Amino acid sequence: MISAGNTIPLRLERKSQDGSLWVIPIEHSPFVIGRKEGSSLLVAAEEASRKHAEILEAFDGWRIKDCGSTNGTFVNGRRLTENHLLNHGDYITIGGIRFDVVEQIDDSECTQIINPEAENLERMLDLKAVVPHFQPLISLSDGALIGYEILGRIDYDGLPKSPSQLFQISRRIGRQIELSELFRNTALEYAAQLGVKELILFNTLPEEMDIECLGKSLKKLRQSVPDLKLGMELHENTVTNVEMMKKLRSMLNELDMLLVYDDFGAGQSRLVELLDSVPDIVKFDIALIKNIQQRSEISRSIVETLVKMAHDAGIRTLAEGIDSREEAETCKTIGFELAQGYYFGRPAPM
């Protein structure tokens, strides 16, 4: 236990839905609580802010303060408006989750875990309890269905339904690649059973970009679903090494899989890598598509220029996040070939 002076060591305790007790020792200051990856205590709840609250060691003990959270930090049922001195017997509520404050006596008494959802996630992975969802991909020229993007979802007690929060938890226990593989393998095996003939796009994580390991995983996947038309989505921020991309491009060609750049334009658009390792499809990020019909002529012209550059390189373009007829019509006018978004269909089980 790390503490200065005569500060009494404290810990947080939480009872899970199955009645098991989780213990989170407060071992350093500041002790950050929130949804942000790297927090001292990761709270995977929609109502929690990225940096929700923090516990600080002070001259008179441990004090908790709210960090400007949206939904507030509560101690003993009262919302914090200023720093609060924590004592044995207090309870903290963040994102609807209760943590009891207990004086730390013997670390060996209980299992210690930073993330109370970790064991539930491990159980879910072991049970392979995921529900594959499919979102349609549409041709803008005639509205025809040309394929799907597969998305992983779960319905498991004690875990958040948000995929981003699930991956936050999985990274804390080093099982994020396993979760990613489970999502796509389950969905693609199900699609093969249904006899889906359209193109299916699947996602990857930045952590999976070890070419040798990824190659083994995708080869095994291809062997299990030999007849599916597949494309691998790669976030543009993952595209950082030209030589690695060339190897990836070659590997996907051998496996008869398309290469798709996802979220193009979300951050630093990597045009050099785009030209050196030409993808089959580029998905333009929702930030470029949202309310595009209301944008200035210059703004639309820039998007149109990028679309034309892609077409000239033989790359198909897809507009992500289309939510309205007006957005769809504007994207069609600009020259986008393909589209995806709630206007055409939400992710859903087949």
CSV table of C-alpha atoms in Angstrom, one decimal:
chain,number,residue,atom,x,y,z
A,1,MET,CA,0.0,0.0,0.0
A,2,ILE,CA,1.4,3.4,-1.1
A,3,SER,CA,0.5,6.2,1.3
A,4,ALA,CA,2.2,9.1,2.9
A,5,GLY,CA,2.4,10.0,6.6
A,6,ASN,CA,-0.3,8.5,8.8
A,7,THR,CA,-3.0,8.3,6.1
A,8,ILE,CA,-5.2,5.3,6.8
A,9,PRO,CA,-5.2,3.0,3.8
A,10,LEU,CA,-8.6,2.6,2.2
A,11,ARG,CA,-10.1,0.3,-0.4
A,12,LEU,CA,-13.3,0.3,-2.5
A,13,GLU,CA,-15.6,-2.8,-2.4
A,14,ARG,CA,-18.3,-3.7,-4.9
A,15,LYS,CA,-20.6,-6.7,-4.9
A,16,SER,CA,-21.3,-8.1,-8.3
A,17,GLN,CA,-24.7,-9.4,-9.4
A,18,ASP,CA,-23.7,-13.0,-8.6
A,19,GLY,CA,-22.9,-11.9,-5.0
A,20,SER,CA,-19.1,-12.1,-5.3
A,21,LEU,CA,-17.0,-9.4,-3.7
A,22,TRP,CA,-14.5,-7.3,-5.6
A,23,VAL,CA,-11.8,-5.3,-3.8
A,24,ILE,CA,-10.1,-2.3,-5.4
A,25,PRO,CA,-7.3,-0.9,-3.2
A,26,ILE,CA,-6.6,2.9,-3.4
A,27,GLU,CA,-2.9,2.6,-3.9
A,28,HIS,CA,-1.8,6.0,-5.3
A,29,SER,CA,-2.8,9.6,-5.6
A,30,PRO,CA,-4.4,10.7,-7.8
A,31,PHE,CA,-6.6,7.7,-8.1
A,32,VAL,CA,-8.6,8.4,-11.3
A,33,ILE,CA,-12.1,6.9,-11.8
A,34,GLY,CA,-13.8,6.9,-15.2
A,35,ARG,CA,-14.4,5.3,-18.6
A,36,LYS,CA,-11.1,6.4,-20.1
A,37,GLU,CA,-8.7,3.6,-20.7
A,38,GLY,CA,-5.8,3.8,-18.3
A,39,SER,CA,-8.0,5.0,-15.4
A,40,SER,CA,-7.0,3.6,-11.9
A,41,LEU,CA,-10.6,2.3,-11.7
A,42,LEU,CA,-12.3,1.7,-15.1
A,43,VAL,CA,-16.0,2.1,-14.8
A,44,ALA,CA,-17.6,0.7,-17.9
A,45,ALA,CA,-21.0,2.4,-17.6
A,46,GLU,CA,-22.7,4.7,-20.2
A,47,GLU,CA,-23.5,7.2,-17.4
A,48,ALA,CA,-19.8,7.5,-16.4
A,49,SER,CA,-17.6,10.3,-17.9
A,50,ARG,CA,-14.2,9.5,-19.4
A,51,LYS,CA,-12.6,11.2,-16.4
A,52,HIS,CA,-15.4,11.1,-13.8
A,53,ALA,CA,-13.8,11.6,-10.4
A,54,GLU,CA,-10.5,11.2,-8.6
A,55,ILE,CA,-9.4,10.4,-5.1
A,56,LEU,CA,-6.5,12.4,-3.7
A,57,GLU,CA,-4.3,11.9,-0.6
A,58,ALA,CA,-4.5,15.0,1.6
A,59,PHE,CA,-3.1,16.0,5.0
A,60,ASP,CA,-6.3,14.8,6.7
A,61,GLY,CA,-6.8,11.6,4.7
A,62,TRP,CA,-8.3,10.5,1.3
A,63,ARG,CA,-10.5,13.1,-0.4
A,64,ILE,CA,-12.7,12.5,-3.5
A,65,LYS,CA,-13.6,15.2,-6.0
A,66,ASP,CA,-15.8,15.2,-9.1
A,67,CYS,CA,-14.0,16.0,-12.3
A,68,GLY,CA,-16.8,17.9,-14.0
A,69,SER,CA,-18.7,14.7,-14.9
A,70,THR,CA,-22.0,14.9,-16.7
A,71,ASN,CA,-24.0,12.8,-14.3
A,72,GLY,CA,-22.3,13.6,-11.1
A,73,THR,CA,-20.4,11.8,-8.3
A,74,PHE,CA,-22.4,10.8,-5.2
A,75,VAL,CA,-21.1,10.1,-1.7
A,76,ASN,CA,-23.7,8.6,0.7
A,77,GLY,CA,-26.4,9.5,-1.8
A,78,ARG,CA,-25.5,13.2,-2.1
A,79,ARG,CA,-24.0,14.7,-5.2
A,80,LEU,CA,-20.6,16.2,-4.7
A,81,THR,CA,-20.2,20.0,-5.0
A,82,GLU,CA,-16.8,20.1,-3.4
A,83,ASN,CA,-14.0,17.8,-2.2
A,84,HIS,CA,-15.2,15.2,0.3
A,85,LEU,CA,-13.2,13.4,3.0
A,86,LEU,CA,-13.7,9.7,2.7
A,87,ASN,CA,-14.3,7.6,5.8
A,88,HIS,CA,-14.8,3.9,6.5
A,89,GLY,CA,-18.5,3.2,5.9
A,90,ASP,CA,-19.1,5.8,3.2
A,91,TYR,CA,-20.3,4.7,-0.2
A,92,ILE,CA,-19.6,6.2,-3.6
A,93,THR,CA,-22.0,6.0,-6.6
A,94,ILE,CA,-20.7,6.6,-10.1
A,95,GLY,CA,-22.6,5.7,-13.2
A,96,GLY,CA,-25.2,3.9,-11.2
A,97,ILE,CA,-22.5,1.6,-9.7
A,98,ARG,CA,-22.0,1.6,-5.9
A,99,PHE,CA,-18.6,1.3,-4.3
A,100,ASP,CA,-18.3,0.9,-0.5
A,101,VAL,CA,-15.4,2.6,1.3
A,102,VAL,CA,-13.6,0.3,3.7
A,103,GLU,CA,-10.5,0.7,5.8
A,104,GLN,CA,-7.8,-1.5,4.4
A,105,ILE,CA,-6.5,-4.0,7.0
A,106,ASP,CA,-5.2,-7.1,5.3
A,107,ASP,CA,-4.6,-7.2,1.5
A,108,SER,CA,-4.7,-11.0,1.6
A,109,GLU,CA,-8.3,-11.2,2.8
A,110,CYS,CA,-9.9,-10.7,-0.6
A,111,THR,CA,-9.2,-11.0,-4.3
A,112,GLN,CA,-8.0,-7.7,-5.6
A,113,ILE,CA,-9.0,-6.5,-9.0
A,114,ILE,CA,-9.0,-3.1,-10.7
A,115,ASN,CA,-11.9,-3.7,-12.9
A,116,PRO,CA,-15.0,-5.3,-11.4
A,117,GLU,CA,-16.3,-6.4,-14.9
A,118,ALA,CA,-13.2,-8.3,-15.8
A,119,GLU,CA,-14.3,-11.8,-14.5
A,120,ASN,CA,-17.7,-11.4,-16.2
A,121,LEU,CA,-15.9,-10.6,-19.5
A,122,GLU,CA,-13.7,-13.7,-19.1
A,123,ARG,CA,-16.7,-15.8,-18.5
A,124,MET,CA,-18.4,-14.3,-21.6
A,125,LEU,CA,-15.3,-15.1,-23.7
A,126,ASP,CA,-15.2,-18.6,-22.5
A,127,LEU,CA,-18.9,-19.1,-23.2
A,128,LYS,CA,-18.5,-17.3,-26.6
A,129,ALA,CA,-21.7,-15.5,-25.7
A,130,VAL,CA,-21.8,-12.9,-28.6
A,131,VAL,CA,-24.6,-12.0,-30.9
A,132,PRO,CA,-23.5,-11.1,-34.5
A,133,HIS,CA,-25.1,-8.1,-36.0
A,134,PHE,CA,-25.1,-7.1,-39.7
A,135,GLN,CA,-25.4,-3.6,-41.1
A,136,PRO,CA,-26.3,-3.2,-44.8
A,137,LEU,CA,-24.0,-1.7,-47.4
A,138,ILE,CA,-25.9,0.0,-50.3
A,139,SER,CA,-25.1,1.0,-53.9
A,140,LEU,CA,-26.1,4.7,-54.2
A,141,SER,CA,-26.7,4.4,-58.0
A,142,ASP,CA,-29.7,2.0,-57.7
A,143,GLY,CA,-30.2,1.4,-53.9
A,144,ALA,CA,-29.2,-2.3,-54.3
A,145,LEU,CA,-27.9,-4.3,-51.3
A,146,ILE,CA,-24.2,-5.1,-52.1
A,147,GLY,CA,-23.1,-6.4,-48.7
A,148,TYR,CA,-22.8,-6.0,-44.9
A,149,GLU,CA,-20.5,-4.9,-42.2
A,150,ILE,CA,-20.5,-7.3,-39.3
A,151,LEU,CA,-20.5,-5.9,-35.8
A,152,GLY,CA,-20.2,-7.7,-32.5
A,153,ARG,CA,-22.8,-7.3,-29.7
A,154,ILE,CA,-23.4,-9.1,-26.4
A,155,ASP,CA,-26.3,-9.7,-24.0
A,156,TYR,CA,-24.6,-10.8,-20.9
A,157,ASP,CA,-25.4,-9.8,-17.3
A,158,GLY,CA,-22.8,-7.7,-15.6
A,159,LEU,CA,-21.2,-6.3,-18.7
A,160,PRO,CA,-21.9,-3.1,-20.7
A,161,LYS,CA,-23.4,-3.5,-24.2
A,162,SER,CA,-21.2,-0.8,-25.7
A,163,PRO,CA,-18.4,-2.5,-27.8
A,164,SER,CA,-16.0,0.3,-27.1
A,165,GLN,CA,-16.4,-0.3,-23.3
A,166,LEU,CA,-16.1,-4.0,-23.8
A,167,PHE,CA,-12.8,-3.5,-25.6
A,168,GLN,CA,-11.7,-1.2,-22.8
A,169,ILE,CA,-12.2,-3.9,-20.3
A,170,SER,CA,-10.7,-6.6,-22.5
A,171,ARG,CA,-7.5,-4.5,-22.8
A,172,ARG,CA,-7.1,-4.4,-19.1
A,173,ILE,CA,-6.9,-8.2,-19.0
A,174,GLY,CA,-5.0,-8.6,-22.2
A,175,ARG,CA,-7.8,-10.4,-24.1
A,176,GLN,CA,-8.8,-7.7,-26.7
A,177,ILE,CA,-7.5,-9.7,-29.7
A,178,GLU,CA,-9.5,-12.7,-28.5
A,179,LEU,CA,-12.6,-10.6,-28.2
A,180,SER,CA,-12.1,-9.2,-31.7
A,181,GLU,CA,-11.6,-12.6,-33.2
A,182,LEU,CA,-14.6,-14.0,-31.4
A,183,PHE,CA,-16.8,-11.2,-32.8
A,184,ARG,CA,-15.8,-11.8,-36.4
A,185,ASN,CA,-15.4,-15.6,-36.4
A,186,THR,CA,-18.9,-16.0,-34.8
A,187,ALA,CA,-20.5,-13.6,-37.3
A,188,LEU,CA,-18.8,-15.1,-40.4
A,189,GLU,CA,-19.5,-18.7,-39.5
A,190,TYR,CA,-23.1,-17.7,-39.0
A,191,ALA,CA,-23.2,-15.9,-42.4
A,192,ALA,CA,-21.7,-19.0,-44.0
A,193,GLN,CA,-24.5,-21.1,-42.5
A,194,LEU,CA,-27.1,-18.8,-43.9
A,195,GLY,CA,-25.4,-18.9,-47.3
A,196,VAL,CA,-24.9,-15.1,-47.6
A,197,LYS,CA,-23.7,-14.2,-51.1
A,198,GLU,CA,-23.0,-10.5,-50.7
A,199,LEU,CA,-19.7,-8.9,-49.6
A,200,ILE,CA,-19.0,-9.0,-45.9
A,201,LEU,CA,-16.7,-6.5,-44.2
A,202,PHE,CA,-15.1,-7.3,-40.8
A,203,ASN,CA,-13.0,-5.2,-38.4
A,204,THR,CA,-9.6,-5.5,-36.9
A,205,LEU,CA,-7.8,-3.8,-34.0
A,206,PRO,CA,-4.5,-1.9,-34.1
A,207,GLU,CA,-3.2,-4.6,-31.7
A,208,GLU,CA,-3.7,-7.2,-34.4
A,209,MET,CA,-1.3,-5.7,-36.9
A,210,ASP,CA,1.4,-8.2,-36.3
A,211,ILE,CA,1.5,-9.6,-39.8
A,212,GLU,CA,2.6,-13.1,-38.9
A,213,CYS,CA,-0.1,-13.5,-36.2
A,214,LEU,CA,-2.8,-11.8,-38.2
A,215,GLY,CA,-1.9,-14.0,-41.2
A,216,LYS,CA,-2.4,-17.2,-39.1
A,217,SER,CA,-5.7,-15.9,-37.8
A,218,LEU,CA,-7.1,-14.9,-41.2
A,219,LYS,CA,-5.9,-18.1,-42.9
A,220,LYS,CA,-7.7,-20.1,-40.3
A,221,LEU,CA,-10.8,-17.9,-40.8
A,222,ARG,CA,-10.7,-18.3,-44.6
A,223,GLN,CA,-10.5,-22.0,-44.3
A,224,SER,CA,-13.6,-22.1,-42.1
A,225,VAL,CA,-15.6,-19.9,-44.6
A,226,PRO,CA,-14.1,-20.6,-48.0
A,227,ASP,CA,-17.1,-19.3,-50.0
A,228,LEU,CA,-17.8,-15.9,-48.4
A,229,LYS,CA,-16.8,-12.7,-50.1
A,230,LEU,CA,-14.7,-10.9,-47.5
A,231,GLY,CA,-13.1,-7.6,-46.9
A,232,MET,CA,-10.9,-6.5,-43.9
A,233,GLU,CA,-11.4,-3.0,-42.5
A,234,LEU,CA,-8.4,-1.2,-41.3
A,235,HIS,CA,-8.6,2.1,-39.5
A,236,GLU,CA,-6.5,4.8,-41.2
A,237,ASN,CA,-4.6,5.5,-38.0
A,238,THR,CA,-3.3,1.9,-38.1
A,239,VAL,CA,-1.8,2.6,-41.5
A,240,THR,CA,1.6,3.8,-40.4
A,241,ASN,CA,4.2,1.7,-42.2
A,242,VAL,CA,4.4,1.4,-46.0
A,243,GLU,CA,6.3,-1.9,-46.0
A,244,MET,CA,3.9,-3.4,-43.5
A,245,MET,CA,0.9,-2.3,-45.7
A,246,LYS,CA,2.5,-3.9,-48.8
A,247,LYS,CA,2.9,-7.2,-47.0
A,248,LEU,CA,-0.7,-6.9,-45.7
A,249,ARG,CA,-2.0,-6.2,-49.2
A,250,SER,CA,-0.2,-9.3,-50.6
A,251,MET,CA,-1.4,-11.5,-47.8
A,252,LEU,CA,-5.1,-10.4,-48.3
A,253,ASN,CA,-4.7,-11.0,-52.1
A,254,GLU,CA,-3.6,-14.6,-51.4
A,255,LEU,CA,-6.6,-15.1,-49.1
A,256,ASP,CA,-9.0,-13.6,-51.6
A,257,MET,CA,-10.0,-10.7,-49.2
A,258,LEU,CA,-10.5,-7.1,-50.0
A,259,LEU,CA,-8.6,-4.3,-48.2
A,260,VAL,CA,-10.8,-1.5,-46.8
A,261,TYR,CA,-9.6,1.7,-45.2
A,262,ASP,CA,-12.1,2.7,-42.5
A,263,ASP,CA,-12.8,6.2,-41.1
A,264,PHE,CA,-10.9,7.9,-43.8
A,265,GLY,CA,-10.6,11.6,-42.9
A,266,ALA,CA,-11.3,11.1,-39.2
A,267,GLY,CA,-7.8,12.1,-38.3
A,268,GLN,CA,-4.6,12.4,-40.4
A,269,SER,CA,-5.6,11.0,-43.8
A,270,ARG,CA,-2.5,9.0,-44.9
A,271,LEU,CA,-2.6,9.7,-48.7
A,272,VAL,CA,1.0,8.4,-49.2
A,273,GLU,CA,0.1,5.0,-47.8
A,274,LEU,CA,-3.2,5.1,-49.7
A,275,LEU,CA,-1.3,5.4,-53.0
A,276,ASP,CA,1.5,3.0,-52.1
A,277,SER,CA,-0.8,0.2,-50.9
A,278,VAL,CA,-4.0,0.9,-52.8
A,279,PRO,CA,-7.1,-0.4,-51.0
A,280,ASP,CA,-10.2,-1.8,-52.7
A,281,ILE,CA,-12.6,0.4,-50.8
A,282,VAL,CA,-12.2,3.6,-48.8
A,283,LYS,CA,-14.9,4.4,-46.2
A,284,PHE,CA,-15.2,8.2,-45.6
A,285,ASP,CA,-15.7,9.0,-41.9
A,286,ILE,CA,-19.0,10.1,-40.6
A,287,ALA,CA,-17.5,13.5,-39.6
A,288,LEU,CA,-17.2,14.3,-43.4
A,289,ILE,CA,-20.7,13.0,-44.2
A,290,LYS,CA,-22.8,14.4,-41.3
A,291,ASN,CA,-25.1,17.1,-42.7
A,292,ILE,CA,-23.0,17.3,-45.8
A,293,GLN,CA,-26.0,18.8,-47.7
A,294,GLN,CA,-25.7,21.9,-45.4
A,295,ARG,CA,-22.0,22.4,-45.8
A,296,SER,CA,-20.5,25.2,-47.7
A,297,GLU,CA,-19.8,24.7,-51.4
A,298,ILE,CA,-16.0,24.7,-50.7
A,299,SER,CA,-16.4,22.0,-48.1
A,300,ARG,CA,-18.4,19.8,-50.4
A,301,SER,CA,-15.9,20.5,-53.2
A,302,ILE,CA,-13.0,19.2,-51.1
A,303,VAL,CA,-14.9,15.9,-50.4
A,304,GLU,CA,-15.7,15.6,-54.1
A,305,THR,CA,-12.0,16.1,-55.0
A,306,LEU,CA,-11.0,13.3,-52.5
A,307,VAL,CA,-13.7,11.0,-54.0
A,308,LYS,CA,-12.5,11.7,-57.5
A,309,MET,CA,-8.9,11.0,-56.5
A,310,ALA,CA,-10.0,7.6,-55.1
A,311,HIS,CA,-11.9,6.8,-58.2
A,312,ASP,CA,-9.0,7.7,-60.5
A,313,ALA,CA,-6.9,5.3,-58.5
A,314,GLY,CA,-9.5,2.5,-59.0
A,315,ILE,CA,-10.7,2.7,-55.4
A,316,ARG,CA,-14.4,2.4,-54.6
A,317,THR,CA,-15.7,5.0,-52.1
A,318,LEU,CA,-18.3,4.5,-49.3
A,319,ALA,CA,-20.0,7.2,-47.3
A,320,GLU,CA,-20.4,6.2,-43.7
A,321,GLY,CA,-23.1,7.3,-41.2
A,322,ILE,CA,-25.8,8.4,-43.6
A,323,ASP,CA,-28.9,9.2,-41.5
A,324,SER,CA,-31.2,11.0,-44.0
A,325,ARG,CA,-32.4,11.1,-47.6
A,326,GLU,CA,-30.7,14.5,-48.0
A,327,GLU,CA,-27.3,13.2,-47.0
A,328,ALA,CA,-27.8,10.2,-49.3
A,329,GLU,CA,-28.7,12.3,-52.3
A,330,THR,CA,-25.8,14.8,-51.7
A,331,CYS,CA,-23.3,11.9,-51.4
A,332,LYS,CA,-24.7,10.4,-54.7
A,333,THR,CA,-24.3,13.7,-56.4
A,334,ILE,CA,-20.7,14.1,-55.1
A,335,GLY,CA,-19.8,10.7,-56.6
A,336,PHE,CA,-19.8,8.2,-53.8
A,337,GLU,CA,-20.6,4.7,-55.1
A,338,LEU,CA,-21.5,3.0,-51.8
A,339,ALA,CA,-23.2,4.0,-48.6
A,340,GLN,CA,-23.9,2.8,-45.0
A,341,GLY,CA,-25.9,4.3,-42.2
A,342,TYR,CA,-29.1,4.3,-40.2
A,343,TYR,CA,-31.0,5.6,-43.2
A,344,PHE,CA,-30.4,2.3,-44.9
A,345,GLY,CA,-30.5,0.1,-41.9
A,346,ARG,CA,-29.3,-0.3,-38.4
A,347,PRO,CA,-27.0,-3.1,-37.2
A,348,ALA,CA,-29.3,-6.1,-36.4
A,349,PRO,CA,-29.2,-9.9,-36.1
A,350,MET,CA,-30.1,-11.8,-39.3
